[in-house]
PQR file with spaces between the fields and no chain letter, atoms N, CA, C, O and H, PARSE charges and radii, in Angstrom:
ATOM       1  N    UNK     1      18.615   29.476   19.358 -0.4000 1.5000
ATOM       2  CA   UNK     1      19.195   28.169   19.553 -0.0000 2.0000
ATOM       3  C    UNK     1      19.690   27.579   18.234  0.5500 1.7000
ATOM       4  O    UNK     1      20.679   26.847   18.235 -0.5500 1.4000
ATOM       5  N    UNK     2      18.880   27.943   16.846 -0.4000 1.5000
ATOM       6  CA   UNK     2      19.282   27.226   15.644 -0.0000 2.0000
ATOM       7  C    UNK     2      20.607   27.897   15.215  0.5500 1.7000
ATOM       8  O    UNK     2      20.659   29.103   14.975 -0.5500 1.4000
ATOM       9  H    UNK     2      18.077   28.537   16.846  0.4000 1.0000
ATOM      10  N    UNK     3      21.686   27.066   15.126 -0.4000 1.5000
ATOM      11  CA   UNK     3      22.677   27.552   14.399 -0.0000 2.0000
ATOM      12  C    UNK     3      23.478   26.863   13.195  0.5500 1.7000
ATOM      13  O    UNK     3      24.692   26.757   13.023 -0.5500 1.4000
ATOM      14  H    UNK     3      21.643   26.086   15.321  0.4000 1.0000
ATOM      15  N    UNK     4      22.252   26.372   12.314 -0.4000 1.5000
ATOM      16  CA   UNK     4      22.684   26.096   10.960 -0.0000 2.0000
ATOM      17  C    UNK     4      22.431   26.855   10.151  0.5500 1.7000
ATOM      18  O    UNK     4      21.905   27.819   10.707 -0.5500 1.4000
ATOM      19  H    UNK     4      21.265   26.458   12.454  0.4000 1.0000
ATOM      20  N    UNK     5      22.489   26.980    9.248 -0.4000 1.5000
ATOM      21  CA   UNK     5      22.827   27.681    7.585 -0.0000 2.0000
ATOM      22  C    UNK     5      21.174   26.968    6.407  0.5500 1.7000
ATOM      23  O    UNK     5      21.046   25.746    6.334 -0.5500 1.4000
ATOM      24  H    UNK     5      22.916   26.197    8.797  0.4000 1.0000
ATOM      25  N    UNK     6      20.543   27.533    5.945 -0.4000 1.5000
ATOM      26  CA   UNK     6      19.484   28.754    6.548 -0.0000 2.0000
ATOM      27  C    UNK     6      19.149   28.438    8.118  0.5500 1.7000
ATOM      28  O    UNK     6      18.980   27.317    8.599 -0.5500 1.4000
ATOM      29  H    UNK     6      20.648   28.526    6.004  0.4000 1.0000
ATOM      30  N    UNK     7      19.106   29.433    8.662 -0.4000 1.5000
ATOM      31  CA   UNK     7      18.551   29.323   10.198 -0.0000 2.0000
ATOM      32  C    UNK     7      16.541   29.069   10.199  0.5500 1.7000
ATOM      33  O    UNK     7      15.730   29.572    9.422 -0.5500 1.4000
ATOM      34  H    UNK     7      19.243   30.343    8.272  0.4000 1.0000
ATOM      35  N    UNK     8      16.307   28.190   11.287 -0.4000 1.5000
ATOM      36  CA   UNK     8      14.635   28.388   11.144 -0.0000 2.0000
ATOM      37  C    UNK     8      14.238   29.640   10.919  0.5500 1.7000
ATOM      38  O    UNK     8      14.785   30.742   10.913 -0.5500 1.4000
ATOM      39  H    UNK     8      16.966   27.782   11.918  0.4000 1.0000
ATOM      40  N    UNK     9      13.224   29.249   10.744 -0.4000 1.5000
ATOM      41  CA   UNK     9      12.122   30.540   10.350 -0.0000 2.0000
ATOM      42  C    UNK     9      11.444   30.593   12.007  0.5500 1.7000
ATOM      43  O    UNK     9      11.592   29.737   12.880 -0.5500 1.4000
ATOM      44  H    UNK     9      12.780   28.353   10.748  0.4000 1.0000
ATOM      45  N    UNK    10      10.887   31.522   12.070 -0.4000 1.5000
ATOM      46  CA   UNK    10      10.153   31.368   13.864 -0.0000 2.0000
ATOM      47  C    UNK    10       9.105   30.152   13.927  0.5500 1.7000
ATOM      48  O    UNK    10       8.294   29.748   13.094 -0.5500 1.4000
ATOM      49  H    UNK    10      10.767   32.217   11.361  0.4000 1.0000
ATOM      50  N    UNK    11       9.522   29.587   15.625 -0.4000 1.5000
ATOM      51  CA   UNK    11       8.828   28.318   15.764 -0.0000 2.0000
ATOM      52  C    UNK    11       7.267   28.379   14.879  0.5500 1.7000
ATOM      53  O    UNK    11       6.461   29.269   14.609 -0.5500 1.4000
ATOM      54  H    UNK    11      10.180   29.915   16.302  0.4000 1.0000
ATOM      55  N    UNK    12       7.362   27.053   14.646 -0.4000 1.5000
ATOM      56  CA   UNK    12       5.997   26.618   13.998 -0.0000 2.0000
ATOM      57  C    UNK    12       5.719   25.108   14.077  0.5500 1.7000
ATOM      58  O    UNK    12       6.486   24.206   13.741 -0.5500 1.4000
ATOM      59  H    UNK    12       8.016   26.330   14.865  0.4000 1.0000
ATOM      60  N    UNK    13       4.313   24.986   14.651 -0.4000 1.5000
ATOM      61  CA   UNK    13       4.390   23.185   15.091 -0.0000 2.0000
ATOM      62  C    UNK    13       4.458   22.577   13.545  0.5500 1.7000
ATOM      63  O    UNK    13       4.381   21.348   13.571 -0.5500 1.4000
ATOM      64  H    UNK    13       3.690   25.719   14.924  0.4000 1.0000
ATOM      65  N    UNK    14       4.576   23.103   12.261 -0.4000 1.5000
ATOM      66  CA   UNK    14       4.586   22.377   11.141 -0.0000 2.0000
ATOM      67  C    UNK    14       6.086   22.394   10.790  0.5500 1.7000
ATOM      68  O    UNK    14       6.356   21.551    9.934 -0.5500 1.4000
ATOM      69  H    UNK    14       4.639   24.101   12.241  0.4000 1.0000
ATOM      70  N    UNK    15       7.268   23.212   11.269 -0.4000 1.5000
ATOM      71  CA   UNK    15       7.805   23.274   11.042 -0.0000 2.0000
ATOM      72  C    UNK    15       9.262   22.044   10.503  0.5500 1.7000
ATOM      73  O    UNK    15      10.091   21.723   11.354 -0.5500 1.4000
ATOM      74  H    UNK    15       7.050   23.897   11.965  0.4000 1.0000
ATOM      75  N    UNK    16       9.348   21.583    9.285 -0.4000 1.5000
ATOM      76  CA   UNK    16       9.817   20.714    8.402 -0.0000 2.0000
ATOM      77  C    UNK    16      11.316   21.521    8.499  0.5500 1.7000
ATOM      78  O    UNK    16      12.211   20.686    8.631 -0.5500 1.4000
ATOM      79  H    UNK    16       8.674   21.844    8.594  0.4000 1.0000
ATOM      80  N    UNK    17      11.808   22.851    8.472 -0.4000 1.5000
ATOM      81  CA   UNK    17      13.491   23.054    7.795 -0.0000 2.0000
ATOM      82  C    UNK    17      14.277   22.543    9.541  0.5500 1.7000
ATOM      83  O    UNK    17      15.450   22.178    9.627 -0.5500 1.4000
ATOM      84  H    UNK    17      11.081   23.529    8.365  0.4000 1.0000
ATOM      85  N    UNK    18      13.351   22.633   10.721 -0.4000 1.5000
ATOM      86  CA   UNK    18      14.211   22.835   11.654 -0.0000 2.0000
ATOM      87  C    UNK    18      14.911   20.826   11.813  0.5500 1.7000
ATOM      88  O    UNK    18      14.343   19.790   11.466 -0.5500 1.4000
ATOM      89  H    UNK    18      12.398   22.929   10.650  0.4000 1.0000
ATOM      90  N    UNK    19      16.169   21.014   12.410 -0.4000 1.5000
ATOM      91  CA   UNK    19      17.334   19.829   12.123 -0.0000 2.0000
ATOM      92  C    UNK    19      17.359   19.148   13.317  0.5500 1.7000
ATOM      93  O    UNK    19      17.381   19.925   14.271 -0.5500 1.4000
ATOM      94  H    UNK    19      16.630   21.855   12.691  0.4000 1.0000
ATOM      95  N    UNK    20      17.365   17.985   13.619 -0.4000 1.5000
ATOM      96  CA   UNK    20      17.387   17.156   14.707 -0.0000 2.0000
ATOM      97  C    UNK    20      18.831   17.648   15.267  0.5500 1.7000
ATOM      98  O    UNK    20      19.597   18.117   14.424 -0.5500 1.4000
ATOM      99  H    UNK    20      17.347   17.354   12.843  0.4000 1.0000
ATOM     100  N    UNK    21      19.376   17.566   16.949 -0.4000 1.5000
ATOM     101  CA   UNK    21      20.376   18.246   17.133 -0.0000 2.0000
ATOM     102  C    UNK    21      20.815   17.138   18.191  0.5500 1.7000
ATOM     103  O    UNK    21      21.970   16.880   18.529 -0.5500 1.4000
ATOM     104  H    UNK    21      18.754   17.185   17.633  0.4000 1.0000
ATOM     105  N    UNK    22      19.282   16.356   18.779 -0.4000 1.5000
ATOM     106  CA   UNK    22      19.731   15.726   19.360 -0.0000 2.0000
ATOM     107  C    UNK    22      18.530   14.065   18.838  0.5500 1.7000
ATOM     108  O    UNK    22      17.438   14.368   18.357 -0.5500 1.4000
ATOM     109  H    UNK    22      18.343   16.566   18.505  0.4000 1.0000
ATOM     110  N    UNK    23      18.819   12.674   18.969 -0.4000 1.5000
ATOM     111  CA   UNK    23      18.333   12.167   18.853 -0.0000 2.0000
ATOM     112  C    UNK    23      18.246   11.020   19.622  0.5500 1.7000
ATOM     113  O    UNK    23      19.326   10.436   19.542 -0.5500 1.4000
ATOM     114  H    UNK    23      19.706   12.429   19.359  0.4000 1.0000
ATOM     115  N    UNK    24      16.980   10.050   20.772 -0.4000 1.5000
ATOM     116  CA   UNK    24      17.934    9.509   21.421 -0.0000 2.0000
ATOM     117  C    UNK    24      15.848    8.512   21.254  0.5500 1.7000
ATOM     118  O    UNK    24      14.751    8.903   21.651 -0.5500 1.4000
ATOM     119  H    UNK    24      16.102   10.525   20.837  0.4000 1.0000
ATOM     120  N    UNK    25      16.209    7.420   20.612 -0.4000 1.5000
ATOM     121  CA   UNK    25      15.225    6.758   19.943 -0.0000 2.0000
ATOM     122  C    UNK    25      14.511    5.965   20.950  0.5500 1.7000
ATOM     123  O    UNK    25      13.301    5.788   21.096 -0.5500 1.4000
ATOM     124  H    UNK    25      17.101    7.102   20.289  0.4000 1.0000
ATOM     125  N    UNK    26      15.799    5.401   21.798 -0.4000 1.5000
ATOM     126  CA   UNK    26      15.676    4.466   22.857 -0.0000 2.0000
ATOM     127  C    UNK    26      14.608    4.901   23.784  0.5500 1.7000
ATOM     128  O    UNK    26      13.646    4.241   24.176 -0.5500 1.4000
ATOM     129  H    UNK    26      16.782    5.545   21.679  0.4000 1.0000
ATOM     130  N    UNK    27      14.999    6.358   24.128 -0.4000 1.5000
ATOM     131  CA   UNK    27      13.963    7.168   24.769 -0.0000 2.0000
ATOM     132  C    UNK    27      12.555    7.874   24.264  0.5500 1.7000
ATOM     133  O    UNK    27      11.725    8.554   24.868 -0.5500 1.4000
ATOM     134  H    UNK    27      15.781    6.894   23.810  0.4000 1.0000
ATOM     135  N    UNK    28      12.641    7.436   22.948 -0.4000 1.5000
ATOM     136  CA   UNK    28      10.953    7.855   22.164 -0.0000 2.0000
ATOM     137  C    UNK    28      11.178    9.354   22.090  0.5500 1.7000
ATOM     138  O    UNK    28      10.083    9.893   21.928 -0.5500 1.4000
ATOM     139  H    UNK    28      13.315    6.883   22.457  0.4000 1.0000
ATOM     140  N    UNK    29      12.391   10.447   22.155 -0.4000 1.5000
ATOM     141  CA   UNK    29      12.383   11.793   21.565 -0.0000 2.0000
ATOM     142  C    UNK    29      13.530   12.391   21.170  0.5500 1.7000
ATOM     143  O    UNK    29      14.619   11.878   21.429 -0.5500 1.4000
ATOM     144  H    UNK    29      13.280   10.009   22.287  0.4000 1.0000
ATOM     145  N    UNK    30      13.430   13.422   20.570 -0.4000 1.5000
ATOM     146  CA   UNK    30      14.374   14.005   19.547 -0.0000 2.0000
ATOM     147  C    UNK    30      14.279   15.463   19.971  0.5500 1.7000
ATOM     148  O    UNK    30      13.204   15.898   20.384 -0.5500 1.4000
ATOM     149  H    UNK    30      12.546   13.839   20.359  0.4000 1.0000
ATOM     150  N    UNK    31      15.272   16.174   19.894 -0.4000 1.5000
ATOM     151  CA   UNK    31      15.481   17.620   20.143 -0.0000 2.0000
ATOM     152  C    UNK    31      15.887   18.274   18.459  0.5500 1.7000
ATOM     153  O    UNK    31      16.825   17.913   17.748 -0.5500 1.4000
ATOM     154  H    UNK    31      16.145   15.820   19.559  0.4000 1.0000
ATOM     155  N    UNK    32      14.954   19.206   18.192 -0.4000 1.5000
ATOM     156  CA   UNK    32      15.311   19.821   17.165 -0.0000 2.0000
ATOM     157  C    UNK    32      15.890   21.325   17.460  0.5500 1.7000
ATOM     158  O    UNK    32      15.918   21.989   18.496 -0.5500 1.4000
ATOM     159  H    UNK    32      14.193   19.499   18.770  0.4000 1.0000
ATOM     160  N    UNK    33      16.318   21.577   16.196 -0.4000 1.5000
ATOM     161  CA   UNK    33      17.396   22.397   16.511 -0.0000 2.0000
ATOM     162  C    UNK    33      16.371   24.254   16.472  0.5500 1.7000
ATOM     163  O    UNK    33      16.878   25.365   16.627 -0.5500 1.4000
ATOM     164  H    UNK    33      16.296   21.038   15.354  0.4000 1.0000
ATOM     165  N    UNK    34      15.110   23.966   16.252 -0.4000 1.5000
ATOM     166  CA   UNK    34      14.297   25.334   17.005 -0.0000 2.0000
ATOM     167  C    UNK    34      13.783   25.309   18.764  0.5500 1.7000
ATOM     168  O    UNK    34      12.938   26.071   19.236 -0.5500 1.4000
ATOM     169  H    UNK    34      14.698   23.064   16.126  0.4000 1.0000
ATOM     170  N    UNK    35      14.351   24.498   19.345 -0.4000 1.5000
ATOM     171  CA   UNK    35      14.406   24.172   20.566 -0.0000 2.0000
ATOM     172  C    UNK    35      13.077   23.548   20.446  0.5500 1.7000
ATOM     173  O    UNK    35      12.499   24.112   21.375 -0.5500 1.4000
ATOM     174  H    UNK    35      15.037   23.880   18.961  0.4000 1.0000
ATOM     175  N    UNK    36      12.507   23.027   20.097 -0.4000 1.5000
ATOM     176  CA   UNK    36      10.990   21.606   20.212 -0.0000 2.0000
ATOM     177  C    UNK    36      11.673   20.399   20.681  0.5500 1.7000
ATOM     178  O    UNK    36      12.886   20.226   20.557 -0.5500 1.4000
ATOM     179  H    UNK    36      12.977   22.569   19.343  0.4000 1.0000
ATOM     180  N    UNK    37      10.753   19.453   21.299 -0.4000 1.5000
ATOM     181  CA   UNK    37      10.915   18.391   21.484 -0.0000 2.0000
ATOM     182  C    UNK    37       9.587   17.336   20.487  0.5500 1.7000
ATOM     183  O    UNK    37       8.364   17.465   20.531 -0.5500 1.4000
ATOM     184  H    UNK    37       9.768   19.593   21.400  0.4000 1.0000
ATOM     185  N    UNK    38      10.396   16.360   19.679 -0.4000 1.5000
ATOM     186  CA   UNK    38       9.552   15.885   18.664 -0.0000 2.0000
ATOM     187  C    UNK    38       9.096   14.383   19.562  0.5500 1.7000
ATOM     188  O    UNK    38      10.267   14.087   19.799 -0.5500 1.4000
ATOM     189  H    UNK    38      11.389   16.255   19.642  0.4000 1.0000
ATOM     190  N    UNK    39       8.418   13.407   20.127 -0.4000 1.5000
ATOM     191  CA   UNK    39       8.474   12.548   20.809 -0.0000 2.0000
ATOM     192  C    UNK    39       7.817   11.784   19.679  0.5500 1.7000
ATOM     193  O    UNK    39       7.063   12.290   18.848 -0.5500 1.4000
ATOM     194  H    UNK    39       7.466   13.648   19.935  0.4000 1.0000
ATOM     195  N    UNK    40       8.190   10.478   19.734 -0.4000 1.5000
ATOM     196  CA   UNK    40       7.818    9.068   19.166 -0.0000 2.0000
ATOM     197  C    UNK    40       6.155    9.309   18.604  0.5500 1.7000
ATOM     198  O    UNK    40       5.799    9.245   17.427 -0.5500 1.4000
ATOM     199  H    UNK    40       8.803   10.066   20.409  0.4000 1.0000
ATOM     200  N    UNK    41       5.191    9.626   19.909 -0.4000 1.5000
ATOM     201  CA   UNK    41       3.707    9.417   19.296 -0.0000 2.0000
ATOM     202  C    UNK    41       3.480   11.000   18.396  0.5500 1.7000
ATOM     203  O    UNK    41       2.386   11.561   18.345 -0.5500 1.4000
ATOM     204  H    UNK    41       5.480    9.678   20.865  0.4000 1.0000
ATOM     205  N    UNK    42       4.554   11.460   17.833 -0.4000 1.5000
ATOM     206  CA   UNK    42       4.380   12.872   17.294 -0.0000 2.0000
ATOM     207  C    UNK    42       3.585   14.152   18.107  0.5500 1.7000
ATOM     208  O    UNK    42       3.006   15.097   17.571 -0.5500 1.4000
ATOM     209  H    UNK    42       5.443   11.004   17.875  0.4000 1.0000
ATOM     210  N    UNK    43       3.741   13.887   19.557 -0.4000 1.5000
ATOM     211  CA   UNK    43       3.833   14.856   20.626 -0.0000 2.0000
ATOM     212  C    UNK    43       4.854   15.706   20.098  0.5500 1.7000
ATOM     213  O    UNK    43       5.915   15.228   19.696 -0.5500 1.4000
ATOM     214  H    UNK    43       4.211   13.119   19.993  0.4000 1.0000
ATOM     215  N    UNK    44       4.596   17.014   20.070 -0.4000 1.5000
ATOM     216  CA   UNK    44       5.145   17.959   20.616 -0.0000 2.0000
ATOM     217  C    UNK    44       5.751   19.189   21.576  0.5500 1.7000
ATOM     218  O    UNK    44       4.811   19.861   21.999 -0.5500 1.4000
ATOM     219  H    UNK    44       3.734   17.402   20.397  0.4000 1.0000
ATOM     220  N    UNK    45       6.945   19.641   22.006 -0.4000 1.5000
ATOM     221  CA   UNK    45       6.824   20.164   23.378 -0.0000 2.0000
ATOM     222  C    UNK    45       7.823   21.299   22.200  0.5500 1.7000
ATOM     223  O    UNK    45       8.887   21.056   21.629 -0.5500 1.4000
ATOM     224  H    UNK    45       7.709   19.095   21.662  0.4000 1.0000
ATOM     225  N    UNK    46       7.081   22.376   22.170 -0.4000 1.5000
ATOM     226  CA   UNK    46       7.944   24.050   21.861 -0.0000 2.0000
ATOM     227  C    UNK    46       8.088   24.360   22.759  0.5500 1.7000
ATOM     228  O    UNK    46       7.569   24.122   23.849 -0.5500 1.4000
ATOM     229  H    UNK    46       6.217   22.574   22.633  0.4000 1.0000
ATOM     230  N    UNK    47       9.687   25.631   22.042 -0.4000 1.5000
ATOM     231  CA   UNK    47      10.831   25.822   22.841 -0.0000 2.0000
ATOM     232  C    UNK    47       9.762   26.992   24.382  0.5500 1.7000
ATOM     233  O    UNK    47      10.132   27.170   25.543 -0.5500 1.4000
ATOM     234  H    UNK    47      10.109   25.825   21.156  0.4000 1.0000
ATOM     235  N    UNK    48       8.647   27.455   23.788 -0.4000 1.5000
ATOM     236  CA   UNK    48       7.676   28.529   24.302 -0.0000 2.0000
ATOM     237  C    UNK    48       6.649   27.591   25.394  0.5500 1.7000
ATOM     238  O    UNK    48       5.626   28.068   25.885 -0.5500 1.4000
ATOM     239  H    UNK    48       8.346   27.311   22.846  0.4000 1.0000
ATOM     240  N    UNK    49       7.161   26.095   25.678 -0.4000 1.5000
ATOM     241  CA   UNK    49       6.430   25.562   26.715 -0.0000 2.0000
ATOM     242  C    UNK    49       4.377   25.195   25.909  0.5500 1.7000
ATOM     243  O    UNK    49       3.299   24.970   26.460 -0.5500 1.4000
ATOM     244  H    UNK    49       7.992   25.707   25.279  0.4000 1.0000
ATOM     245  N    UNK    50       4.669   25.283   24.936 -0.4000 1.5000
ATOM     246  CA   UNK    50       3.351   25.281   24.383 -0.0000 2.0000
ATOM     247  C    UNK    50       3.277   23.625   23.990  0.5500 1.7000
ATOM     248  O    UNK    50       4.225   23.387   23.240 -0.5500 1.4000
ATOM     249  H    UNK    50       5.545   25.466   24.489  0.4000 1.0000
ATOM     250  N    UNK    51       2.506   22.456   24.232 -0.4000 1.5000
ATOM     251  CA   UNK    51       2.339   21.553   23.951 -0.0000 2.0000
ATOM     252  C    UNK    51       1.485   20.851   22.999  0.5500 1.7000
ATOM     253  O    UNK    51       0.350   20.678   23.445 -0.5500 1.4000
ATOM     254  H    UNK    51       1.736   22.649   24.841  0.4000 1.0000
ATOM     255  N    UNK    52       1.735   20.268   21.507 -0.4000 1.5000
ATOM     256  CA   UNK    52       1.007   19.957   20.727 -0.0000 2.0000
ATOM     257  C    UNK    52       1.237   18.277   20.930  0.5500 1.7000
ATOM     258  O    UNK    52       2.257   17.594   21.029 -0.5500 1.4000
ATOM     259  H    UNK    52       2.656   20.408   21.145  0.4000 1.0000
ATOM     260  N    UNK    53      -0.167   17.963   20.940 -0.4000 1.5000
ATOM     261  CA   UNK    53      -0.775   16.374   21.212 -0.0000 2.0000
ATOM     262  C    UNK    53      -0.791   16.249   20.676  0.5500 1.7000
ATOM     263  O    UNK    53      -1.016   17.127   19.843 -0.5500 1.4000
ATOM     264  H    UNK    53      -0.996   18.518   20.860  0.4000 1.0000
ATOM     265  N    UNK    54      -0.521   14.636   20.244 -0.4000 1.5000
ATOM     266  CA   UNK    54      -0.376   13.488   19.540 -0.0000 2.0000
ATOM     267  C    UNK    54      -1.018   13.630   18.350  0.5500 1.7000
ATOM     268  O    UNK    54      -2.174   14.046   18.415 -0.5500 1.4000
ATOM     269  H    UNK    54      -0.339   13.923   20.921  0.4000 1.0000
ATOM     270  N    UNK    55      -0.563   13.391   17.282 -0.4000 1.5000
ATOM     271  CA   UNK    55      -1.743   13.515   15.507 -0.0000 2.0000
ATOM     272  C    UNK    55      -1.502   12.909   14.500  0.5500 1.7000
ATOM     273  O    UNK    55      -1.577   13.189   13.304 -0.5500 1.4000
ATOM     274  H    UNK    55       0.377   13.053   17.230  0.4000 1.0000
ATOM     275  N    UNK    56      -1.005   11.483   15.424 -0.4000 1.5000
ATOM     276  CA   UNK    56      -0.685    9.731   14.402 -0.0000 2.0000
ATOM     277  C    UNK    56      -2.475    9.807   13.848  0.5500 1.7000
ATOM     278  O    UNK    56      -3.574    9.907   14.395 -0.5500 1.4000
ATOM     279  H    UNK    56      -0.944   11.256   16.396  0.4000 1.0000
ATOM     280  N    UNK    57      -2.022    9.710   12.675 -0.4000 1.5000
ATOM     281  CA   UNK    57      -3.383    9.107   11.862 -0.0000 2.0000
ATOM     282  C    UNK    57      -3.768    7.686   12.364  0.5500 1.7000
ATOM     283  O    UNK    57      -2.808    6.942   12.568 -0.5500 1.4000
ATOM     284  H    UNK    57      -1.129    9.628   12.231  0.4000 1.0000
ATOM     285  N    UNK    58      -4.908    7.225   12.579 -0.4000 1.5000
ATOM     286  CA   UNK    58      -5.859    5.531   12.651 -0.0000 2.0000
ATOM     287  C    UNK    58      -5.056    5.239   11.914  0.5500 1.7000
ATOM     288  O    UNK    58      -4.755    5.912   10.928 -0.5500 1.4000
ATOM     289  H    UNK    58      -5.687    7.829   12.413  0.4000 1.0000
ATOM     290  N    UNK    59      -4.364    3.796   12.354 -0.4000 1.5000
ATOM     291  CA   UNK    59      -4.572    3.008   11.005 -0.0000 2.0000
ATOM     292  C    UNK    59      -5.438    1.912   11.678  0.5500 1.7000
ATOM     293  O    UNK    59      -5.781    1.746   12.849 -0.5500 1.4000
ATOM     294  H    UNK    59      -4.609    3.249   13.154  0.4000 1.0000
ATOM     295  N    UNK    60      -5.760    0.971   10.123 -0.4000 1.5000
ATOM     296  CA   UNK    60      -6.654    0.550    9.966 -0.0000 2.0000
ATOM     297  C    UNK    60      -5.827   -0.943   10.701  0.5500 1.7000
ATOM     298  O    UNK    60      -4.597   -0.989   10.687 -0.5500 1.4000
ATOM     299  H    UNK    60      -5.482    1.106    9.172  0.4000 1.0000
ATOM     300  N    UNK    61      -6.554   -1.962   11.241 -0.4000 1.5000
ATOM     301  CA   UNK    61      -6.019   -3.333   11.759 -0.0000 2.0000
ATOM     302  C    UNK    61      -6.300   -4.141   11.117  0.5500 1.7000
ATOM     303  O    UNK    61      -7.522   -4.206   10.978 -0.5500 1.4000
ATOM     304  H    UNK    61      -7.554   -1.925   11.252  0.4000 1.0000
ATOM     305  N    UNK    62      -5.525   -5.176   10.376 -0.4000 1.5000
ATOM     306  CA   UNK    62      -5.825   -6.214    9.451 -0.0000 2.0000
ATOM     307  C    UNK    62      -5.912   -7.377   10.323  0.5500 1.7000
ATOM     308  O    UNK    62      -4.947   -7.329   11.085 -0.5500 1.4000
ATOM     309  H    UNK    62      -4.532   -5.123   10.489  0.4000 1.0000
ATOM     310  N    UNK    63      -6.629   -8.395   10.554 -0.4000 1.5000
ATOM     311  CA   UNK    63      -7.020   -9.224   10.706 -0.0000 2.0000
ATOM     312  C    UNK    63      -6.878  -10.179   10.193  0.5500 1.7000
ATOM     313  O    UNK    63      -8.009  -10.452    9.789 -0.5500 1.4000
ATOM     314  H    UNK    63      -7.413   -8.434    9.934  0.4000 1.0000
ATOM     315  N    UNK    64      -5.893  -11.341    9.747 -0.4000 1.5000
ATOM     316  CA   UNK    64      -5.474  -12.406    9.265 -0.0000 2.0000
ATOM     317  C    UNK    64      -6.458  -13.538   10.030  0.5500 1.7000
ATOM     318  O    UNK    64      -6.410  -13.668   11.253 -0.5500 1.4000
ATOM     319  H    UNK    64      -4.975  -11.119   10.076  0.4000 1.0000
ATOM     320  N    UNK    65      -7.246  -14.244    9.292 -0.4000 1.5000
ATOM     321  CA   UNK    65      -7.854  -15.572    9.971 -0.0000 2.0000
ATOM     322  C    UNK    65      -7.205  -16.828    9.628  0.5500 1.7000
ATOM     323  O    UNK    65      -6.806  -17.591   10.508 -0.5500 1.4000
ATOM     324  H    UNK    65      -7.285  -14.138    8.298  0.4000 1.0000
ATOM     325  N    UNK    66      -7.057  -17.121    8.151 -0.4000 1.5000
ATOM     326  CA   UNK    66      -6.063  -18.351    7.892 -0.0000 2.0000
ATOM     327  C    UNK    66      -4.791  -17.893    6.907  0.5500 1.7000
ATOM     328  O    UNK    66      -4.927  -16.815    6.329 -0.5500 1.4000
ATOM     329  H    UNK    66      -7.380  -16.501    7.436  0.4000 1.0000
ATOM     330  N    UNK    67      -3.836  -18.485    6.735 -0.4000 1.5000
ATOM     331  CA   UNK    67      -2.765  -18.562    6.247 -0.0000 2.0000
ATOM     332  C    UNK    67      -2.947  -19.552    4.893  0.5500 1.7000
ATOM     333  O    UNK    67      -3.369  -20.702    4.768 -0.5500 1.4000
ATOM     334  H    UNK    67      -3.726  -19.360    7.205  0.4000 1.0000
ATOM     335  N    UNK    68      -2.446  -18.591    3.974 -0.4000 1.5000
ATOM     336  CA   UNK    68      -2.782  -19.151    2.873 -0.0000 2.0000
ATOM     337  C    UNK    68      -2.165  -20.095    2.230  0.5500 1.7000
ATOM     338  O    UNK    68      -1.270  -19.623    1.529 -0.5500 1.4000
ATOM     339  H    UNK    68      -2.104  -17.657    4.076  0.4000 1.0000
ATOM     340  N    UNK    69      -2.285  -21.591    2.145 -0.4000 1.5000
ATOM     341  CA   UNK    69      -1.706  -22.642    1.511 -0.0000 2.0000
ATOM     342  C    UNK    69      -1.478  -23.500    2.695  0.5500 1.7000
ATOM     343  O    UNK    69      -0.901  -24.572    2.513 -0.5500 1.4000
ATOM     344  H    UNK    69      -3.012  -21.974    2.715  0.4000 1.0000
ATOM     345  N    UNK    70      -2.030  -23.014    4.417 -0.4000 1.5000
ATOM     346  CA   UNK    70      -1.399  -23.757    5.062 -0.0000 2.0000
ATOM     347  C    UNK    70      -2.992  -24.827    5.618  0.5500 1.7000
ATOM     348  O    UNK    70      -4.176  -24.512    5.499 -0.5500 1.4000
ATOM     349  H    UNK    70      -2.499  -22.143    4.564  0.4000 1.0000
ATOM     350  N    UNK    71      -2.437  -26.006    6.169 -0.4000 1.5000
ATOM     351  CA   UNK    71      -4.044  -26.731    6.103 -0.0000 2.0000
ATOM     352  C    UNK    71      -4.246  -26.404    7.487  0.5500 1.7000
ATOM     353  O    UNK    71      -3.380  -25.989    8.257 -0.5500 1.4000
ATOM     354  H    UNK    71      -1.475  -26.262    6.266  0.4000 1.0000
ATOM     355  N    UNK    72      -5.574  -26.644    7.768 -0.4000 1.5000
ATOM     356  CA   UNK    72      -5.790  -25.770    9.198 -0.0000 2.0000
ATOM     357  C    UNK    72      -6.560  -27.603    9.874  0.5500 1.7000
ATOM     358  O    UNK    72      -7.047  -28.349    9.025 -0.5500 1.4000
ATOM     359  H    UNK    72      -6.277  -26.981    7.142  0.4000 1.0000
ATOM     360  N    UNK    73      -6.546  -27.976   11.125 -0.4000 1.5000
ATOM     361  CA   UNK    73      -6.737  -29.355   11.699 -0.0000 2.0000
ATOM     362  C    UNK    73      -8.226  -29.215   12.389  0.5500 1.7000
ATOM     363  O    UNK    73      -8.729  -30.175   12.972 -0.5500 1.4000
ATOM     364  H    UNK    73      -6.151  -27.370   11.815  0.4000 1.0000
């Protein structure tokens, strides 16, 4: 399926050289050009039907209580 200049290397869920071919944001996924599907929560769907789950790091939630300089009633 890849037909750019270097071509991928064989699928790999780490795989960084392969090129977005299609991108459609609205819809939360991207088609790269080793036939994967990259989705918004960093789901993966290879071209081999093999599915790699989600692997967003925690972040941490900040908690704002007052606003600083503002007077509270």
């Amino acid at each position: 399926m890849c037909q750019h200049q270097p071509p991928c290397p064989p699928e790999d869920t780490s795989q960084e050289d392969a090129r977005l071919v299609a991108h459609h944001p609205e819809q939360g996924w991207a088609l790269r050009s080793d036939g994967a599907v990259l989705f918004e929560d960093t789901g993966l769907l290879l071209a081999s039907g093999q599915v790699i789950h989600p692997h967003r790091p925690q972040q941490a939630i900040h908690v704002v209580s007052e606003i600083p300089g503002r007077k509270t009633a």
